[in-house]
Tab-separated table of C-alpha atoms and ligand atoms in Angstrom:
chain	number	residue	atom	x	y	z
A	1	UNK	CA	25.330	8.153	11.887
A	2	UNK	CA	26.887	7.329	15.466
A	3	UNK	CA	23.152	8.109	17.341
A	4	UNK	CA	19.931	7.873	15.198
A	5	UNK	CA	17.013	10.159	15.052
A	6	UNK	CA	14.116	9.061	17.717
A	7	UNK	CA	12.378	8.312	14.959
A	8	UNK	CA	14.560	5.604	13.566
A	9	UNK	CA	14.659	4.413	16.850
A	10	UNK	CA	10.647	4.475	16.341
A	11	UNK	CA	10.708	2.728	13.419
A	12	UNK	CA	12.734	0.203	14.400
A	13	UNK	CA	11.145	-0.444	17.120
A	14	UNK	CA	7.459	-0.478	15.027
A	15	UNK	CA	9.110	-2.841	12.625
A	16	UNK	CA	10.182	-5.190	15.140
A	17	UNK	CA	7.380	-5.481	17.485
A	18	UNK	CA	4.624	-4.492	15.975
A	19	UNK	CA	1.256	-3.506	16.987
A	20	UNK	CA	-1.357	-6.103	16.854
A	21	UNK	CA	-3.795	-4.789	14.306
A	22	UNK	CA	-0.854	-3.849	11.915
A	23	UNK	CA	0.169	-8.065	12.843
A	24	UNK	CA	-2.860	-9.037	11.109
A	25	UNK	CA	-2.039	-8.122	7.575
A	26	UNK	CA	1.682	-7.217	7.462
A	27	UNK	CA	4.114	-8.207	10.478
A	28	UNK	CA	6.608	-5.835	9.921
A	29	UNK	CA	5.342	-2.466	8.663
A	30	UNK	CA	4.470	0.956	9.259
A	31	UNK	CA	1.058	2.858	8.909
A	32	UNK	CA	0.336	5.978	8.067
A	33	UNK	CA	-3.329	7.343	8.364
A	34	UNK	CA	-4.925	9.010	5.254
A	35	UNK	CA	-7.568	9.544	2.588
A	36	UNK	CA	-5.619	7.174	0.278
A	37	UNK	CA	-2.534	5.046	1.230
A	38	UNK	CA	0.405	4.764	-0.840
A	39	UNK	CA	2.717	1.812	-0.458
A	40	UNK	CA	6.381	1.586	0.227
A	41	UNK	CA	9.010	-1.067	-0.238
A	42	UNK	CA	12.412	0.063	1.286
A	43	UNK	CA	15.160	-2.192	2.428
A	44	UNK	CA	15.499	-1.300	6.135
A	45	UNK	CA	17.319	-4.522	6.862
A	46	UNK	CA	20.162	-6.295	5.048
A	47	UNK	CA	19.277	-10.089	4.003
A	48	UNK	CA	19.731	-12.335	6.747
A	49	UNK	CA	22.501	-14.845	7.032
A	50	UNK	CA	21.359	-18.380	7.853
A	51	UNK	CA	17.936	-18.908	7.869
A	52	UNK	CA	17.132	-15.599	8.912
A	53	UNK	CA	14.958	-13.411	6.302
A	54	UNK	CA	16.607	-10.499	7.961
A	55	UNK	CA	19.997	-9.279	8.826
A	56	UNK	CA	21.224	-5.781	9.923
A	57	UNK	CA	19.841	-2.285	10.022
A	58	UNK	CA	20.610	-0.661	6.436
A	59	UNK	CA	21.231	3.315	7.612
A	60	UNK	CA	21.637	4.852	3.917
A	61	UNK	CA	19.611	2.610	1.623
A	62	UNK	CA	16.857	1.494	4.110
A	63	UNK	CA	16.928	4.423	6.944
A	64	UNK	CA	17.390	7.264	4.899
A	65	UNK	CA	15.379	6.488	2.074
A	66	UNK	CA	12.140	5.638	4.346
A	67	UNK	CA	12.513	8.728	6.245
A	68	UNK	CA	12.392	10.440	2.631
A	69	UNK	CA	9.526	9.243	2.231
A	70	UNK	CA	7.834	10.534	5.111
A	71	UNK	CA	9.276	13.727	4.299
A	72	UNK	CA	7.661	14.142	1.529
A	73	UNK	CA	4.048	13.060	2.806
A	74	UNK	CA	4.697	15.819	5.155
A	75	UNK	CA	5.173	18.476	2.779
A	76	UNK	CA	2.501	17.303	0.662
A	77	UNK	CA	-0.127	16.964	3.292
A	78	UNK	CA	1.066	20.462	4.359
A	79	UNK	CA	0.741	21.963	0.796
A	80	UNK	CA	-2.383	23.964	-0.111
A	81	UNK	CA	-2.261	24.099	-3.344
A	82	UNK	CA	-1.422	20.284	-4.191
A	83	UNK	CA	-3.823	17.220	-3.575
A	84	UNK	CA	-5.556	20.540	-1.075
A	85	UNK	CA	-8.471	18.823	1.332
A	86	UNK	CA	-6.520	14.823	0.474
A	87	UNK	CA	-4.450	13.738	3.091
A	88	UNK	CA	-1.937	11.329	2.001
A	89	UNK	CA	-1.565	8.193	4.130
A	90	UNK	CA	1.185	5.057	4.047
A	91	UNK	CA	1.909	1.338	4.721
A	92	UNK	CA	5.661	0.970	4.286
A	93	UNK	CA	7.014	-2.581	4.509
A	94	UNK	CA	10.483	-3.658	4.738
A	95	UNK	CA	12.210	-5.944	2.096
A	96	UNK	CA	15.274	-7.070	3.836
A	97	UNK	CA	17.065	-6.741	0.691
A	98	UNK	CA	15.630	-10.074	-0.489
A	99	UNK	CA	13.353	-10.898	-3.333
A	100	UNK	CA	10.963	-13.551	-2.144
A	101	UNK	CA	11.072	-11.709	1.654
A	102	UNK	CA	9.806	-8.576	-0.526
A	103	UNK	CA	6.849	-10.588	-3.012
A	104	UNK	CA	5.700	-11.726	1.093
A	105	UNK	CA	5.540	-8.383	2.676
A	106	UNK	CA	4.008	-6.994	-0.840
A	107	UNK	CA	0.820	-8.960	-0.275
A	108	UNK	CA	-0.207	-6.660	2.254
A	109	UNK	CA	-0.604	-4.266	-0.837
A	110	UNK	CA	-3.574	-6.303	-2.697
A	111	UNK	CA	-5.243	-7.701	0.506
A	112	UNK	CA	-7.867	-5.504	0.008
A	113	UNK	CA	-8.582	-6.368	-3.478
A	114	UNK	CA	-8.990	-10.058	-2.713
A	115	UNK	CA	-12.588	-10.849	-1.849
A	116	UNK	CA	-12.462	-13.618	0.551
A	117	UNK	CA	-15.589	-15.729	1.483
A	118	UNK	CA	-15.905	-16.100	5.015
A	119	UNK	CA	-19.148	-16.940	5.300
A	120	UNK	CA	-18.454	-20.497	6.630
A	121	UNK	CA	-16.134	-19.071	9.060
A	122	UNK	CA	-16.739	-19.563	12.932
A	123	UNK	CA	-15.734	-18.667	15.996
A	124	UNK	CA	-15.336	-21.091	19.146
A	125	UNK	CA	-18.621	-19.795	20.375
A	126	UNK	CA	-20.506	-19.780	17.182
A	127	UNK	CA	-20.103	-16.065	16.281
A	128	UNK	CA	-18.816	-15.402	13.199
A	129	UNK	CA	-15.483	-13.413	13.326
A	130	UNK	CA	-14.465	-9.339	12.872
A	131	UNK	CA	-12.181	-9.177	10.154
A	132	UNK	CA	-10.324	-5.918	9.939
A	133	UNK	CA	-10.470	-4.876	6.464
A	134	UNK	CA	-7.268	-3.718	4.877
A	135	UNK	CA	-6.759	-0.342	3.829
A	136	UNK	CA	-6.583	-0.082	-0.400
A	137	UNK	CA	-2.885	0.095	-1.733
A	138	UNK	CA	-3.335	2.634	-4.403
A	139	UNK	CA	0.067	3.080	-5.796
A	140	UNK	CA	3.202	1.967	-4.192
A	141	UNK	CA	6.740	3.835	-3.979
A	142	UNK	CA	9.863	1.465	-4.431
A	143	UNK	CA	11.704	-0.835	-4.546
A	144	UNK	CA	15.319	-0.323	-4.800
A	145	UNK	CA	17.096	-3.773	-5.631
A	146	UNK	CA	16.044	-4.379	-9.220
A	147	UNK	CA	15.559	-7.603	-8.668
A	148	UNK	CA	13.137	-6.797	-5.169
A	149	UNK	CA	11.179	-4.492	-7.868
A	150	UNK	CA	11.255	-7.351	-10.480
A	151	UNK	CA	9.066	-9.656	-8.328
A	152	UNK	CA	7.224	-7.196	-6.947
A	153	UNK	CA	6.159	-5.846	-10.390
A	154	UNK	CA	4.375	-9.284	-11.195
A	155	UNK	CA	2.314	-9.426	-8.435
A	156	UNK	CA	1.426	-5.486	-8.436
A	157	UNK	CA	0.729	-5.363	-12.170
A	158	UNK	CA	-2.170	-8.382	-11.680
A	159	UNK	CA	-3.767	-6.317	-9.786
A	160	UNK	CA	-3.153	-2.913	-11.600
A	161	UNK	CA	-1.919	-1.131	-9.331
A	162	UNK	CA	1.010	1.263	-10.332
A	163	UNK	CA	5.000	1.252	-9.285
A	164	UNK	CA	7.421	3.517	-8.958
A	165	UNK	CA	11.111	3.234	-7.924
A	166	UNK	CA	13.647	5.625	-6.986
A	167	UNK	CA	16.493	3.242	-7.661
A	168	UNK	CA	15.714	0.256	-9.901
A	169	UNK	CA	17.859	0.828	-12.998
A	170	UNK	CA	17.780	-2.397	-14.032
A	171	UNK	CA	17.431	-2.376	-18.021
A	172	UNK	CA	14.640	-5.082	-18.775
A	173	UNK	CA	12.233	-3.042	-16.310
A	174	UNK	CA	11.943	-0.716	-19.049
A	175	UNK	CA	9.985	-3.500	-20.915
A	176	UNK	CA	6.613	-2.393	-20.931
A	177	UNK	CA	4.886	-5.159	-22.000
A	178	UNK	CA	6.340	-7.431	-19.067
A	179	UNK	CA	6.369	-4.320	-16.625
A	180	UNK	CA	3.247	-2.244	-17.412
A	181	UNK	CA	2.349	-0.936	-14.091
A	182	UNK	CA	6.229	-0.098	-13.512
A	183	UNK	CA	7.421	3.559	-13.711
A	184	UNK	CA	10.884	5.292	-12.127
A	185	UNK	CA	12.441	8.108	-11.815
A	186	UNK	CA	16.050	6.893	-12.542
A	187	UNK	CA	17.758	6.335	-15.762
A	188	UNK	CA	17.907	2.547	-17.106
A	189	UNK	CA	21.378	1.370	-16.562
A	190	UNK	CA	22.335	2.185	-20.580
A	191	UNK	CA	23.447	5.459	-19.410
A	192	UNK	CA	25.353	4.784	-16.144
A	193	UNK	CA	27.077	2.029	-18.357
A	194	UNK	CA	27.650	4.674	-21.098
A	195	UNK	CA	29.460	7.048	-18.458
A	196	UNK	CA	31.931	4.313	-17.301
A	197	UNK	CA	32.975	3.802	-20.638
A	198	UNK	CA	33.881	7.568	-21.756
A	199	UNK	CA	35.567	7.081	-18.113
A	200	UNK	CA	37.309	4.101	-19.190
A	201	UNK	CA	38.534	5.516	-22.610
A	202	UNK	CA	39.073	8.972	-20.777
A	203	UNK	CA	41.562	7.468	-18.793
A	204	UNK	CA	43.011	5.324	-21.328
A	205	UNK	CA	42.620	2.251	-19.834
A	206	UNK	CA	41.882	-0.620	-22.547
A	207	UNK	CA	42.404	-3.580	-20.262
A	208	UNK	CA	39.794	-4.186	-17.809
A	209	UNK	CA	37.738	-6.426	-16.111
A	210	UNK	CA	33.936	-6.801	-14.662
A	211	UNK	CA	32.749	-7.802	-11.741
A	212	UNK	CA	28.776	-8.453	-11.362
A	213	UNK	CA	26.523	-9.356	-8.693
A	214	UNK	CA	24.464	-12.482	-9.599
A	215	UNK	CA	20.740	-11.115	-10.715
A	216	UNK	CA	19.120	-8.770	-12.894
A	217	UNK	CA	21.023	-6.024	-12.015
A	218	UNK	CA	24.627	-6.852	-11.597
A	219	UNK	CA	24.788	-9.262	-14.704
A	220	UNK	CA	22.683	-7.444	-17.152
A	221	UNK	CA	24.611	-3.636	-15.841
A	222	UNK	CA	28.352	-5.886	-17.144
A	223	UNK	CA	26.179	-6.527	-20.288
A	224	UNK	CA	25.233	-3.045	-20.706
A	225	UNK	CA	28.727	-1.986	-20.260
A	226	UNK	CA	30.355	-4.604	-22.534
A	227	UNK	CA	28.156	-3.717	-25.376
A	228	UNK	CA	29.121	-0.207	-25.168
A	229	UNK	CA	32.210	-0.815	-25.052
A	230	UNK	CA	32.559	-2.526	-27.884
A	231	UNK	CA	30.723	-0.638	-30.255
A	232	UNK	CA	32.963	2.208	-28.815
A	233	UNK	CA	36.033	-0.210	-29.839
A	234	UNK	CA	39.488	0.236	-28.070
A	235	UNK	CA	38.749	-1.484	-24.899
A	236	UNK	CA	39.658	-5.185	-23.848
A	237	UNK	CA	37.499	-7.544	-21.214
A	238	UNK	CA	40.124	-9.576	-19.429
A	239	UNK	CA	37.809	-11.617	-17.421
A	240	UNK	CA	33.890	-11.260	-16.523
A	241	UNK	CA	33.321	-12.336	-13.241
A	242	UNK	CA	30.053	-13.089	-10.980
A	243	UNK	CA	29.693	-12.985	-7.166
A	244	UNK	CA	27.211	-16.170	-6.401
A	245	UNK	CA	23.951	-15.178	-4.217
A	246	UNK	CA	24.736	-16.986	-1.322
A	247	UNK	CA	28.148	-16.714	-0.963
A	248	UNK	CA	30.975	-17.372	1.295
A	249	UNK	CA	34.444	-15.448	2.503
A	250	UNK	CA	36.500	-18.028	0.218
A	251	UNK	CA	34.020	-16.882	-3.116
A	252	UNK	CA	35.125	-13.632	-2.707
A	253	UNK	CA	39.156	-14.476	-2.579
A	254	UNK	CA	38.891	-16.332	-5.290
A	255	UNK	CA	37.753	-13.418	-7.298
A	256	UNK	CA	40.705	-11.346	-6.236
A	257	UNK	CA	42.716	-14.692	-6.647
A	258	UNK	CA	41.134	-14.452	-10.559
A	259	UNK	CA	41.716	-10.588	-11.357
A	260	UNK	CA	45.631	-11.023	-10.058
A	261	UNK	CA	45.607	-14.101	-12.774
A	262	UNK	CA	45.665	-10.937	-14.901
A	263	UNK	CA	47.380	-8.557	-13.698
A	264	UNK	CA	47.580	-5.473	-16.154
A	265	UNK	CA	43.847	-5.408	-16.582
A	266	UNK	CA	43.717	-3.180	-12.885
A	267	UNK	CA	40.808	-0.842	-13.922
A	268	UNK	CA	37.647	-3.132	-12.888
A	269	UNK	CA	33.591	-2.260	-13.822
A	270	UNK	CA	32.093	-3.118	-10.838
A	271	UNK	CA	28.185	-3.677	-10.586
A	272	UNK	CA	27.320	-4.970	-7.193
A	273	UNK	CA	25.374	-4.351	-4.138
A	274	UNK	CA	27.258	-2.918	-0.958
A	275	UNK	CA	27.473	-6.033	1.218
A	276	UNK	CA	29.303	-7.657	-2.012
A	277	UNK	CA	31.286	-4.422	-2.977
A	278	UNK	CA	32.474	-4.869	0.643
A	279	UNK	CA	33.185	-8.817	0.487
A	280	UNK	CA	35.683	-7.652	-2.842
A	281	UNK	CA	37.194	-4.910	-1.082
A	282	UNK	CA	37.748	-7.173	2.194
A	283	UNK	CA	39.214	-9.811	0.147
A	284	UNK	CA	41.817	-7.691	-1.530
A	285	UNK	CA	43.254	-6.381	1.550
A	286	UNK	CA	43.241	-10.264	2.744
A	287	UNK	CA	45.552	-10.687	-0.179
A	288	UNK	CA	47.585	-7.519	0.366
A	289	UNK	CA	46.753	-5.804	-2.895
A	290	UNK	CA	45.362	-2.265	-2.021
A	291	UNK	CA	46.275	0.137	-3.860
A	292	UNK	CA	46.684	-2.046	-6.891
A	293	UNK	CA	43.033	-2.287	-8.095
A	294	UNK	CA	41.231	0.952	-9.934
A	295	UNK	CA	37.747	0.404	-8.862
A	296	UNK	CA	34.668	1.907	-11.175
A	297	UNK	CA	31.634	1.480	-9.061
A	298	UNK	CA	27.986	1.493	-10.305
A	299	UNK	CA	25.197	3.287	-8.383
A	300	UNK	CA	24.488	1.164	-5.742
A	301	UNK	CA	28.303	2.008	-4.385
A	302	UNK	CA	27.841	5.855	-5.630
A	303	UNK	CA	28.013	8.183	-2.777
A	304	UNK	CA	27.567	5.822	-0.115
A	305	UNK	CA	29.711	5.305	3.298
A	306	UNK	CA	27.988	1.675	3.635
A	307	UNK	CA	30.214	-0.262	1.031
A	308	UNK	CA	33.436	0.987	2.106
A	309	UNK	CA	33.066	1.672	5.819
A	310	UNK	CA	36.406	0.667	7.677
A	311	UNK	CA	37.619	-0.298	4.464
A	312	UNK	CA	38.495	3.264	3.253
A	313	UNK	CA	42.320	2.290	2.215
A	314	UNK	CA	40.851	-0.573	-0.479
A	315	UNK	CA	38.763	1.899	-2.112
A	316	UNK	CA	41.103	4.881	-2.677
A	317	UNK	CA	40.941	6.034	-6.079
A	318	UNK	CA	37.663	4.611	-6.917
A	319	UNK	CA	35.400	6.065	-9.637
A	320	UNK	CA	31.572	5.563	-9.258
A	321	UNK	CA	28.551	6.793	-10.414
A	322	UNK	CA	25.206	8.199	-9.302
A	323	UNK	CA	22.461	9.714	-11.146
A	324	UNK	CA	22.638	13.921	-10.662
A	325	UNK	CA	21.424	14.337	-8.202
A	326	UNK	CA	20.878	17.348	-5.748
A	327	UNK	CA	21.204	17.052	-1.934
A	328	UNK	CA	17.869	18.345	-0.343
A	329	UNK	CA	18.731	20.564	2.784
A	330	UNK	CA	15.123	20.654	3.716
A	331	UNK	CA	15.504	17.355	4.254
A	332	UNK	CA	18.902	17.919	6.649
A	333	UNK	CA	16.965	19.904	8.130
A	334	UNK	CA	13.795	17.952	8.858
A	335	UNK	CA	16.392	14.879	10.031
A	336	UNK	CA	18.493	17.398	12.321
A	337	UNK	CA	15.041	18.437	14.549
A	338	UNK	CA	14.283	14.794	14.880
A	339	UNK	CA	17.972	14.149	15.996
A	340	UNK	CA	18.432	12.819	19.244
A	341	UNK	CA	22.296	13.551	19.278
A	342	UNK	CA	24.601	16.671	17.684
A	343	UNK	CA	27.964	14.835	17.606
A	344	UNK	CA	26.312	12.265	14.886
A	345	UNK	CA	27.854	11.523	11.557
A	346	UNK	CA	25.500	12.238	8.736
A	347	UNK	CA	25.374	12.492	5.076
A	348	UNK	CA	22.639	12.783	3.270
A	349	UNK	CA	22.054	9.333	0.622
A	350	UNK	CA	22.324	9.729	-2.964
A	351	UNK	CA	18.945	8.869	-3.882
A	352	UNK	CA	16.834	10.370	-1.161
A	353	UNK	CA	16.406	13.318	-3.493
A	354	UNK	CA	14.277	10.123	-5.993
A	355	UNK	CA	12.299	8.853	-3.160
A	356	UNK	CA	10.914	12.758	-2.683
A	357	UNK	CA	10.892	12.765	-6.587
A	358	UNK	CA	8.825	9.334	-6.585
A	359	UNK	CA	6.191	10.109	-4.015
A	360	UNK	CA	5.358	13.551	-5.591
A	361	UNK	CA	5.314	12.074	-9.073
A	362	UNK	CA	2.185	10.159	-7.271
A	363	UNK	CA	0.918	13.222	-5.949
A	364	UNK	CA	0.737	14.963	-8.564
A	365	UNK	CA	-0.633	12.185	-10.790
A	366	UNK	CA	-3.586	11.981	-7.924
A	367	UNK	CA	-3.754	15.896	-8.283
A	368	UNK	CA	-4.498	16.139	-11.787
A	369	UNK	CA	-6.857	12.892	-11.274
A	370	UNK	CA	-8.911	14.437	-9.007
A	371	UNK	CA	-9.036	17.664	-11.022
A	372	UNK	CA	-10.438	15.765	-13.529
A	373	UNK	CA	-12.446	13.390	-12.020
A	374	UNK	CA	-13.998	15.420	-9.368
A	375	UNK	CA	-14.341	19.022	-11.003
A	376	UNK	CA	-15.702	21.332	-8.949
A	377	UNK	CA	-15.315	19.527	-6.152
A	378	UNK	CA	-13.182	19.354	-3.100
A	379	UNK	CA	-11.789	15.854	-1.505
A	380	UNK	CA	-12.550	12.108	-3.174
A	381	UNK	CA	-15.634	11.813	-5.058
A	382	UNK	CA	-17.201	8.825	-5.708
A	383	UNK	CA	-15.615	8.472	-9.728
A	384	UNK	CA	-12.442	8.877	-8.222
A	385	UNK	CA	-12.514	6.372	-5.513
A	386	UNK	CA	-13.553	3.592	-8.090
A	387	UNK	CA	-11.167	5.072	-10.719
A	388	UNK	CA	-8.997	1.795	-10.593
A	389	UNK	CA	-4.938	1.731	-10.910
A	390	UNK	CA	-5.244	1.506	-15.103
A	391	UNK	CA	-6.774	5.634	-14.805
A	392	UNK	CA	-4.012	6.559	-12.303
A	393	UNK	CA	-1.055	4.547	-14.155
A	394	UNK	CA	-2.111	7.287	-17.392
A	395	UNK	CA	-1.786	10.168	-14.946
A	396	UNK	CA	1.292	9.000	-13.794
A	397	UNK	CA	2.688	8.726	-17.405
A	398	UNK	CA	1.873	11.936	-18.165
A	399	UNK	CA	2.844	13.397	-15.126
A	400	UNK	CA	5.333	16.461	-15.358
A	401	UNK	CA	6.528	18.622	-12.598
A	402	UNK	CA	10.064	20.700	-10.960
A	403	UNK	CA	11.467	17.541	-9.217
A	404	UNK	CA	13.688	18.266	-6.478
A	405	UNK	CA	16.765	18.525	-8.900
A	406	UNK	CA	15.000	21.470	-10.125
A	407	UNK	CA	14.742	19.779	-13.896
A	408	UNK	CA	11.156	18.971	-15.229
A	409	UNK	CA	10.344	15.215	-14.364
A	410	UNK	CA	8.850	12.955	-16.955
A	411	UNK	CA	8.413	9.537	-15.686
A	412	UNK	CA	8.809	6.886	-18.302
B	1	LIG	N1	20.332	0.611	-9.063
B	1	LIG	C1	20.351	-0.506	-8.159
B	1	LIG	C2	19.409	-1.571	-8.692
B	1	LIG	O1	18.728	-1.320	-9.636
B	1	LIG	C3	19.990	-0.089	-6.748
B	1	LIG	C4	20.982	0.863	-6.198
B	1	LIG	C5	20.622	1.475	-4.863
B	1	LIG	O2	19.723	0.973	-4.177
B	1	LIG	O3	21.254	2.483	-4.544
B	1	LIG	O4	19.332	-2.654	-8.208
C-alpha cells in the first residue's frame, strides 16, 4: 500500500497520541463503544530495535488484520438477526510483535476485574479521587505470534476470560490443560508441517535443511516437520538451524555461511517470522547465492509482500503455505471507500478472512448465550451480564457457523 486508508492514518495517529481517558488504563489503544467489549491483540508495530518496545508500522499483519476486525463489528452490529438489540464494542491494543510488550498492554483486559481499595486514597485537597472504571474485557480476539498468545493466555485464563486467535498455530497451545481459555480458528502447525513434507517428497528432494525462529513457534514448527518426516522415511536433515531473538546482520550470514557448508541439501523448511525471513533472504544475496536456495516457507511468510519486499530475486521459486483460505471482497470493498488514494498497492492478507472468522465465532457464542440466558427477552439481562467467561468459553466450544471460507467452523 503506497497511501493508506484515513483510517489507518486514524489509527495511527490514536495509537500514538492517545486520548487522555484511554491514557489512564492502556496508552496505546483503541476504543470502541458497546454493550459488551471484546478485546484485541494485533501487532500494528514491529518490535523495536534498541530499547524501543516498538519499531515500524506492520501494513499486512498489524494494519490489515485490525481493520478486519472492525469490519466485522460492523457487519455484526448491522445484522438483525445476530446478537439483534447488542451492540458490539472494542479495546484493541497493539503488541509490537513482542511478548512481554503484549502481557503489558493485556492488563488493560482484567483491570476491571481487579477490585482495588482506594479508600485511603487522597487528593492534594483532601477529596478523594474519580477513578474511571474500566470497561469489562469479555472475550478477546488474537494474538498472532504464538509466542505473544502464549503469555497472554496465562494471564487471560486467571481470570477466565476466553481467547481466540486467527493465527497462533503453535502446537503446545492446543494443550488444554495449560491453555483452557485458548481457542483458534487455525490449524495447529501438525498439518502445515504435514503439507511441506508431501511437498518435500513430491519434489523429490531428500536432502534438506531447517531453519527456525527462536520461540515456540519457529522451533517447535522444525520439530513438527522433522517428526513427520521421519516417520514418512526418505528424507535427510542436513543441518537444523535457529535465528537468535535479538540478533544481528553477522547472525544471519552465518546461517547462509552454514547451509553453503552443505551444499546439496538446497531445499530449506523455513519457520520464521517476516523480519527474520527477510534477514535470511538479505544475507544470501550478501553472499551472492540467489537462485541457489529452494525456500519452503511456513505461514507467517504465506501470501505476504512484507518478508520479501525489495528482495523479490532471493525468493524466486519459493514454496509456502497458508491455511485455505478465501479472500473476502466485502472486505476490498469496505477498505477501497475508506481509501484516501486510487493508485495504492493493495492485497488483501492471508488471514484477514480468520480475524472475521474469530470475531464472529464470539458473536455467535454471545448469540446463543443470550438466547439461552435471556429467553424471551431482548438486550443483556441481568443472568447474562454476571454469566462469567467459564459460561461463554462452553458457548464458544460449541460454537458452529458458515465462516467466511464458506465451510462450517468448529473451534477447538
Ligand atoms: N502462525 C504464526 C504463529 O503462530 C503467525 C503467523 C502470522 O501471523 O501470519 O506464530
Amino acid at each position: 500500500m503506497a497511501c493508506f486508508p484515513w483510517r489507518v492514518f486514524w489509527i495511527i495517529q490514536a495509537l500514538v497520541d492517545v486520548t487522555l481517558s484511554q491514557e489512564i488504563y492502556a496508552p496505546h489503544s483503541i476504543r470502541i463503544e458497546g454493550d459488551l467489549t471484546l478485546g484485541g491483540l494485533f501487532p500494528v508495530h514491529a518490535r523495536g530495535v534498541s530499547g524501543e518496545p516498538c519499531g515500524d508500522i506492520k501494513k499486512e499483519n498489524g494494519i490489515h488484520r485490525l481493520e478486519a476486525m472492525l469490519y466485522a463489528l460492523d457487519q455484526i452490529n448491522s445484522d438483525d438477526e445476530l446478537l439483534p438489540n447488542i451492540t458490539l464494542g472494542a479495546r484493541v491494543l497493539d503488541t509490537c510483535s513482542r511478548d512481554t510488550y503484549a502481557l503489558e498492554q493485556s492488563l488493560t483486559f482484567v483491570q476491571a476485574l481487579i477490585q482495588k481499595d482506594t479508600s485511603d486514597v487522597r487528593c492534594t485537597n483532601g477529596e478523594p479521587p474519580v477513578f474511571v472504571k474500566p470497561e469489562k474485557v469479555i472475550g478477546v480476539i488474537g494474538a498472532s505470534a504464538s509466542s505473544v498468545s502464549i503469555m497472554v493466555a496465562n494471564i487471560l485464563r486467571l481470570f477466565q476470560i476466553p481467547q481466540i486467535s486467527y493465527a497462533s498455530t503453535a502446537p503446545e497451545l492446543s494443550d488444554d490443560r495449560r491453555y483452557d481459555f485458548f481457542s483458534r480458528v487455525v490449524p495447529p502447525d501438525s498439518f502445515q508441517a504435514q503439507a511441506m513434507v508431501d511437498i518435500v517428497k513430491l519434489m523429490r528432494w531428500n536432502y534438506v535443511s531447517t531453519v527456525a525462529s527462536e520461540g515456540s513457534y519457529g522451533e517447535k514448527g522444525v520439530e513438527a516437520f522433522m517428526q513427520i518426516s521421519r516417520e514418512a522415511g526418505g528424507i535427510c536433515i542436513a543441518q537444523s538451524l535457529k535465528i537468535p531473538h535479538d540478533h544481528k546482520q553477522a547472525d544471519f550470514d552465518k546461517i547462509i555461511r552454514q547451509l553453503l557448508e552443505t551444499r546439496h541439501a538446497r531445499a530449506v523448511i523455513i519457520f520464521a517470522y517476516d523480519e527474520d525471513i527477510r534477514g535470511i533472504l538479505n544475507a544470501s544475496k550478501r553472499a551472492d547465492q540467489v537462485g541457489h536456495f529452494l525456500w519452503i516457507g511456513s505461514d507467517s511468510w504465506g501470501a505476504k509482500n512484507s518478508p520479501i519486499q525489495g528482495l523479490e530475486d532471493a525468493a524466486v521459486g519459493a514454496v509456502t503455505i497458508l491455511p485455505k483460505r478465501a479472500t473476502i471482497a466485502d472486505f476490498d470493498s469496505y477498505e477501497r471507500q475508506e481509501r484516501i488514494g486510487t493508485d495504492s498497492r493493495y492485497e488483501q492478507e492471508g488471514k484477514v478472512q480468520f480475524v472475521i472468522d474469530a470475531v464472529y465465532a464470539m458473536a455467535h457464542a454471545l448469540h446463543n448465550m443470550q438466547k439461552d440466558l435471556c429467553p424471551d427477552q431482548s438486550g443483556i439481562c441481568g443472568e447474562m451480564e454476571h454469566a462469567g467467561g467459564k459460561k461463554l468459553l462452553k458457548y464458544i466450544r460449541s460454537v458452529s457457523f458458515n465462516g467466511e471460507s464458506t465451510e462450517a467452523h468448529n473451534i477447538r
